[in-house]
Coordinates of C-alpha atoms in Angstrom, one line a residue:
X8 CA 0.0 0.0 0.0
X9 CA 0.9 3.8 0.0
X10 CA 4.4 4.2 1.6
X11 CA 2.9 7.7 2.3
X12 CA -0.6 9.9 2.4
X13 CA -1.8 11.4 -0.4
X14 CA -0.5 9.3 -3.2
X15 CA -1.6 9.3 -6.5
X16 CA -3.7 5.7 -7.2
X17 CA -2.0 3.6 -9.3
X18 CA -3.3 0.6 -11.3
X19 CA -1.5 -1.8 -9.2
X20 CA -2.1 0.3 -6.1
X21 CA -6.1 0.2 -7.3
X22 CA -6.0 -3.9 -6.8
X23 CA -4.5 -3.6 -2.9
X24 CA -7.1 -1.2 -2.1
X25 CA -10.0 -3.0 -3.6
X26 CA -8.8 -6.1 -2.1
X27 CA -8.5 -4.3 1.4
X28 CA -11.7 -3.0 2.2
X29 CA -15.1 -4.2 2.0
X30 CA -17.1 -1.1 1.3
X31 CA -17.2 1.9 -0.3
X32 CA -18.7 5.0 0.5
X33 CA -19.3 7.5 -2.3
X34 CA -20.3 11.2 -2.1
X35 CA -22.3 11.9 -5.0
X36 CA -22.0 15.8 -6.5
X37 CA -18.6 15.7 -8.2
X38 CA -17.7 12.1 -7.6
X39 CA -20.5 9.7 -8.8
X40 CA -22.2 12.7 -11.6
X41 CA -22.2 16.4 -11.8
X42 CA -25.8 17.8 -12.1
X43 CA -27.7 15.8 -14.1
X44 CA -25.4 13.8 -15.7
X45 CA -23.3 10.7 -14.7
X46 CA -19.2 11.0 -14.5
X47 CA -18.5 9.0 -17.6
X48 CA -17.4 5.7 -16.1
X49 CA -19.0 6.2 -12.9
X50 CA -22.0 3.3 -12.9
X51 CA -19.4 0.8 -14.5
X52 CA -17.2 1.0 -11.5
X53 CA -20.1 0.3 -8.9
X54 CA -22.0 -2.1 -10.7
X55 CA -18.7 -3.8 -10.8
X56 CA -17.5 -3.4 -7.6
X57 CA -21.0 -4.5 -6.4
X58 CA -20.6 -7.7 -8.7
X59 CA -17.3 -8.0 -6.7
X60 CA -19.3 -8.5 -3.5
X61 CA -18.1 -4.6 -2.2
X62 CA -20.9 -3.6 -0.7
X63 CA -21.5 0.3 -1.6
X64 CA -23.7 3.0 0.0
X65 CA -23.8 6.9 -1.3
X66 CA -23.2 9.6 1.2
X67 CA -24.4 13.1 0.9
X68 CA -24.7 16.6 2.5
X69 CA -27.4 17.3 0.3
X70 CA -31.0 17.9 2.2
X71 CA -33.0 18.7 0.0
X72 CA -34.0 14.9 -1.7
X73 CA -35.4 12.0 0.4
X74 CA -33.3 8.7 0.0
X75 CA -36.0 7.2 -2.2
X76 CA -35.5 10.6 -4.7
X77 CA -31.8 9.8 -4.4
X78 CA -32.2 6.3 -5.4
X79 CA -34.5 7.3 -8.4
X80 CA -31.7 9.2 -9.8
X81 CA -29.1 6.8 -9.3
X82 CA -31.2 4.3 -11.2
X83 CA -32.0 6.8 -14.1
X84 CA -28.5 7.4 -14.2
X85 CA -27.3 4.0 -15.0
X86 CA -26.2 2.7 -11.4
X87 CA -27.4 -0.5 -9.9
X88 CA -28.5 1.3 -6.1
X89 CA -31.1 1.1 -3.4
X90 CA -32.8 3.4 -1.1
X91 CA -31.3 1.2 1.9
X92 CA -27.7 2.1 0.2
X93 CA -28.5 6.3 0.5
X94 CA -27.3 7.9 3.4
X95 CA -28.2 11.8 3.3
X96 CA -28.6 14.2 5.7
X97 CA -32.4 14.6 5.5
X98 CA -32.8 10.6 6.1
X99 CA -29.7 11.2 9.1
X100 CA -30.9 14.2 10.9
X101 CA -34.3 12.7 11.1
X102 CA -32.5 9.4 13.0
X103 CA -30.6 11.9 14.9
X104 CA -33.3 13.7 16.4
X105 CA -35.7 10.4 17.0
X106 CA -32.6 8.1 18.5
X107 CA -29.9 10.4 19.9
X108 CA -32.3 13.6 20.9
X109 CA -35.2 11.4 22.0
X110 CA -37.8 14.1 20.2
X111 CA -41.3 12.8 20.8
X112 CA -43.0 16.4 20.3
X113 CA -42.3 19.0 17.1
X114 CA -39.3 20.1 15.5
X115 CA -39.0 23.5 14.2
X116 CA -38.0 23.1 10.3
X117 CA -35.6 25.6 8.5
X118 CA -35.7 23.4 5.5
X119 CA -37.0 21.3 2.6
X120 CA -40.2 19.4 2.1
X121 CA -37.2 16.4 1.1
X122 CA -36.9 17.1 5.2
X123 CA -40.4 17.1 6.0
X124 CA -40.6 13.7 4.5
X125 CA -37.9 11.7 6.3
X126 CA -38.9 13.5 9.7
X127 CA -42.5 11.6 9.4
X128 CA -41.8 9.0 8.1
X129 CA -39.4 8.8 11.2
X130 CA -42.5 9.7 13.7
X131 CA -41.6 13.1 13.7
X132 CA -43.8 16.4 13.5
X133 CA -42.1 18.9 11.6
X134 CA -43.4 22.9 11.4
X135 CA -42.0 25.7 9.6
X136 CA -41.6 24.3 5.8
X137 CA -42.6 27.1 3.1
X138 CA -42.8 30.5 3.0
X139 CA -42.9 32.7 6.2
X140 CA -43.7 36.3 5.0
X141 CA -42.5 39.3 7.8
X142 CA -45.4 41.3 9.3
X143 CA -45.8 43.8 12.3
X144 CA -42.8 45.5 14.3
X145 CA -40.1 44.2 16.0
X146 CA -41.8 43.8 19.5
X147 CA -44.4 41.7 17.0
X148 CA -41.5 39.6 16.0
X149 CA -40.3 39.0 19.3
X150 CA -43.4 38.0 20.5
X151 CA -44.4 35.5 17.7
X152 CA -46.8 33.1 18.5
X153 CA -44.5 29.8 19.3
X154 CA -45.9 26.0 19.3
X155 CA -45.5 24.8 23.2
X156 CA -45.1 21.5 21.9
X157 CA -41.7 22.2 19.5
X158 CA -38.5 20.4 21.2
X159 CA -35.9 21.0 19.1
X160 CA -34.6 23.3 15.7
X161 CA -33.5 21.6 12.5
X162 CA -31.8 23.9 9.9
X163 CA -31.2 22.3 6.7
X164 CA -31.3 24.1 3.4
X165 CA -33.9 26.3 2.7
X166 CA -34.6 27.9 0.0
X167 CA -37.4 30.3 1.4
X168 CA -35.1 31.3 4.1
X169 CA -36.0 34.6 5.7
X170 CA -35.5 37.2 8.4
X171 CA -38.9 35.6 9.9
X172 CA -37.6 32.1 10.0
X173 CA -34.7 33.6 11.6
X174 CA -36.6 35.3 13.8
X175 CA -38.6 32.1 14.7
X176 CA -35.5 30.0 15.4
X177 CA -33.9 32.4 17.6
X178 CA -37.2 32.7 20.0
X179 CA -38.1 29.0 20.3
X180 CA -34.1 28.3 20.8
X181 CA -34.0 31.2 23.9
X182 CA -35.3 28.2 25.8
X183 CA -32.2 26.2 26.8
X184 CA -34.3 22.9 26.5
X185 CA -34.7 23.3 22.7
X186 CA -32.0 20.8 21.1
X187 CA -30.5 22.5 18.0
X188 CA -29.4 20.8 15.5
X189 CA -28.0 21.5 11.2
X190 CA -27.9 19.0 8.4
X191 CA -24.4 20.0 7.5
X192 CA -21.7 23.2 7.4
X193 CA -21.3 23.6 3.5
X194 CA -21.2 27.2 3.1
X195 CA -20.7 27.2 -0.4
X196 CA -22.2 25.1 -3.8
X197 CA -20.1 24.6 -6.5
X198 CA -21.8 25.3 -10.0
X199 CA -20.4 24.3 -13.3
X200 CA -18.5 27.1 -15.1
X201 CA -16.8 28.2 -11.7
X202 CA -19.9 29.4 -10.2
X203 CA -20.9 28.8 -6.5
X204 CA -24.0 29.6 -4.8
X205 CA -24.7 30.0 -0.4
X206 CA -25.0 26.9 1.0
X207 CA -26.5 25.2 4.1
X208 CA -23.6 26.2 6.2
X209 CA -24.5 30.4 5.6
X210 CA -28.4 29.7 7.2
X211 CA -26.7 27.4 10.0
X212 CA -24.0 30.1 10.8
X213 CA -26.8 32.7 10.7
X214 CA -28.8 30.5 12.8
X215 CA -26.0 29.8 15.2
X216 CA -25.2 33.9 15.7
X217 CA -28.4 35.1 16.7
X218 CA -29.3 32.1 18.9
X219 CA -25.7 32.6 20.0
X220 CA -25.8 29.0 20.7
X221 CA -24.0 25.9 18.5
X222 CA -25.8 23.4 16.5
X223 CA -25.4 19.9 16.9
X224 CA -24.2 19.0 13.0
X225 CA -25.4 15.1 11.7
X226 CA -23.5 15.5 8.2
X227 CA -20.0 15.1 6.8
X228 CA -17.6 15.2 8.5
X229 CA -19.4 14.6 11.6
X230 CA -18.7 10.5 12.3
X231 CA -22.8 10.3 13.1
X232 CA -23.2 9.5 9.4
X233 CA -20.8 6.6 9.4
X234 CA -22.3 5.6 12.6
X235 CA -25.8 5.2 11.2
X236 CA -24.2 3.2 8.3
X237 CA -21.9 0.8 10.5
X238 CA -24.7 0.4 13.1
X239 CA -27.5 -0.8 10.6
X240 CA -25.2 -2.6 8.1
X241 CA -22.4 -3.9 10.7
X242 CA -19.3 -2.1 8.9
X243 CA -16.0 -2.2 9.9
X244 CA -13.8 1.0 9.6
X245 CA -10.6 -0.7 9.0
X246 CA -12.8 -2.3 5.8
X247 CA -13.9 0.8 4.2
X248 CA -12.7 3.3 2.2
X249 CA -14.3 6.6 1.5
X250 CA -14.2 8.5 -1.8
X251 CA -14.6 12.3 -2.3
X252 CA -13.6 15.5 -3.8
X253 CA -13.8 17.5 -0.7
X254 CA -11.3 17.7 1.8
X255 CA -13.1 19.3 4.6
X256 CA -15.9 17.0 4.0
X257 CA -15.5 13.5 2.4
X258 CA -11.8 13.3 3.4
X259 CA -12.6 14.5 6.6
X260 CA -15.1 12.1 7.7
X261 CA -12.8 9.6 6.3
X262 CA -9.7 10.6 8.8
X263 CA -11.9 11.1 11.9
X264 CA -13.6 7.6 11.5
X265 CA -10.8 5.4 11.0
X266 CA -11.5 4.9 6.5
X267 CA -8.9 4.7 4.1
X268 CA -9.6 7.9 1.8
X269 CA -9.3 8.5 -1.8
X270 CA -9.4 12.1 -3.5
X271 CA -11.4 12.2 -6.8
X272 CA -10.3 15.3 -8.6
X273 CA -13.8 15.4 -10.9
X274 CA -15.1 18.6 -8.1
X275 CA -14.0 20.5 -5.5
X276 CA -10.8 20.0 -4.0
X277 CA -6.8 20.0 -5.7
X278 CA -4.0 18.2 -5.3
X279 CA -2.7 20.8 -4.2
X280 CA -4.9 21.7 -1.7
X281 CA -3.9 18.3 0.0
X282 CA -0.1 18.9 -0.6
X283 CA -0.7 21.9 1.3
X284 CA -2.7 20.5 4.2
X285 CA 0.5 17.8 4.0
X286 CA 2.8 20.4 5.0
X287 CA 0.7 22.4 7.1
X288 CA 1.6 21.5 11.4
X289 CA -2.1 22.0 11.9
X290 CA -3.6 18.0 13.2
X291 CA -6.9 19.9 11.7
X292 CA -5.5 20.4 8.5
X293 CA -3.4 16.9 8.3
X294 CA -6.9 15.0 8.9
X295 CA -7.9 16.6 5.3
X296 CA -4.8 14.7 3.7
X297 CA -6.5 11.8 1.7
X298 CA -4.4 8.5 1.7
X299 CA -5.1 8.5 -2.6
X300 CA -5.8 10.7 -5.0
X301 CA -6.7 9.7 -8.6
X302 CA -8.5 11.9 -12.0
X303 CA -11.7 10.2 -12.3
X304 CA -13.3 7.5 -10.5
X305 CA -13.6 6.0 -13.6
X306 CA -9.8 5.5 -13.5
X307 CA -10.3 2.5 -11.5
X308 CA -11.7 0.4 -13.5
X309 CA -8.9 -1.2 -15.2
X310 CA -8.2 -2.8 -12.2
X311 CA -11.4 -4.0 -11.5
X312 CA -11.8 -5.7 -15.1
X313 CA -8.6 -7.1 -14.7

């Protein structure tokens, strides 16, 4: 194997990886397809790692699909996938707040109606989804009618995010009971042609300021979205191996759960953004080092037809 981190993947190296692990965990927005469209190669390598016997699951920051939308698009994409297999954090927050938070009354929703979704079908009450349109004066907003019954604040992304939401987040959250909780920290979203646009992480941080209080975060590279993977499907960390094209994200949850990581250079993140977390002294910045890098995902098929 690598005689070093952040090594570019060989074909040879390809076959000692494969061979080492398990499962793999794919993000899916840069790594699996971009937008709409597949990365060419990309649904050859898992159907055939799957025919393997790897066992594969997608991982993704992205709240605003259910895992059944998720699965839908994988399969009009070309990949072999189930709904079990999707791990996003809509489908995790939801498991967070009925199993770790214990919810059994409302949830306050800064988020999408993917959100909504997962929450019920998890036995949770959501509020909040849709417009929320300012009215009155400010001793109005301070006073907004609240739901006695709401235990806890989710923040995902939203697009009809507003002063009145957060407005509504900050009063219900002035009670120290309120849990608090955000899908993910993303603060921006990568377009095509270089273009980005605010992501979850900006409503969270916004969120987090006026509340002047700090959410619980479910999604990469918090380990809870491992956890829910290796505590319904029995995984072993040393067996699997993550692969990204973020560093503060993919490669992340990768380092801090034990995974071998492998750097897909289709999306976000460089080379030399590694290299340079390589040399940095920071133990933050050395846990966004992948242990591989390689072009395409597709590049490791060779191996796997061999």
């Amino acid at each position: 194997m690598a005689a070093s981190k952040c090594t570019r993947l060989s074909e040879a190296l390809t076959g000692q990886l494969l061979e080492s692990v398990d499962s793999v965990l794919f993000d899916c927005d840069g790594v699996i397809w971009r937008g709409d469209q597949a990365i060419p190669g990309a649904p050859e390598v898992i159907n055939t790692l799957k025919k393997h016997g790897k066992r594969v699951f997608f991982v993704t920051n992205n709240s605003t699909k259910t895992r059944k939308m998720y699965a839908d698009k994988l399969g009009k994409l070309g990949f072999n996938a189930t709904e079990e297999e999707v791990f996003g954090t809509a489908y995790c927050s939801a498991i967070y707040l009925k199993n770790v938070c214990k919810v059994e009354g409302k949830v306050y929703l800064i988020g999408s109606n993917a959100m909504r979704q997962e929450l019920e079908k998890m036995g949770v009450q959501p509020l909040g989804v849709g417009p929320d349109p300012i009215s009155g004066v400010q001793i109005d907003w301070a006073n907004v009618p609240l739901d006695q019954e709401v235990q806890a604040v989710l923040v995902g992304f939203d697009e009809h995010f507003s002063y009145m939401k957060l407005n509504r987040a900050l009063q219900y959250l002035c009670n120290p009971h309120c849990q608090f909780v955000g899908t993910n920290t993303d603060t921006r979203l990568p377009l095509e042609g270089g273009k980005a646009v605010p992501g979850t992480g900006c409503l969270l941080r916004a969120v987090e300021t006026a509340a002047q209080r700090q959410a619980q975060v479910v999604g990469k590279p918090s380990n809870f979205m491992f956890d829910c993977m290796a505590s319904q499907f029995g995984l072993n960390p040393d067996r699997c191996l993550m692969i990204g094209d973020r560093l503060d994200t993919d490669i992340m949850l990768g380092s801090n759960c034990g995974l071998k990581t492998l750097l897909t250079l289709t999306g976000v993140s460089t080379v030399a953004d590694a290299e340079a977390n390589q040399k940095s002294d920071c133990p933050h910045r050395q846990r966004m080092v992948p242990d591989y890098y390689i072009d395409s995902i597709a590049d490791i098929l060779p191996a796997l037809e061999a």
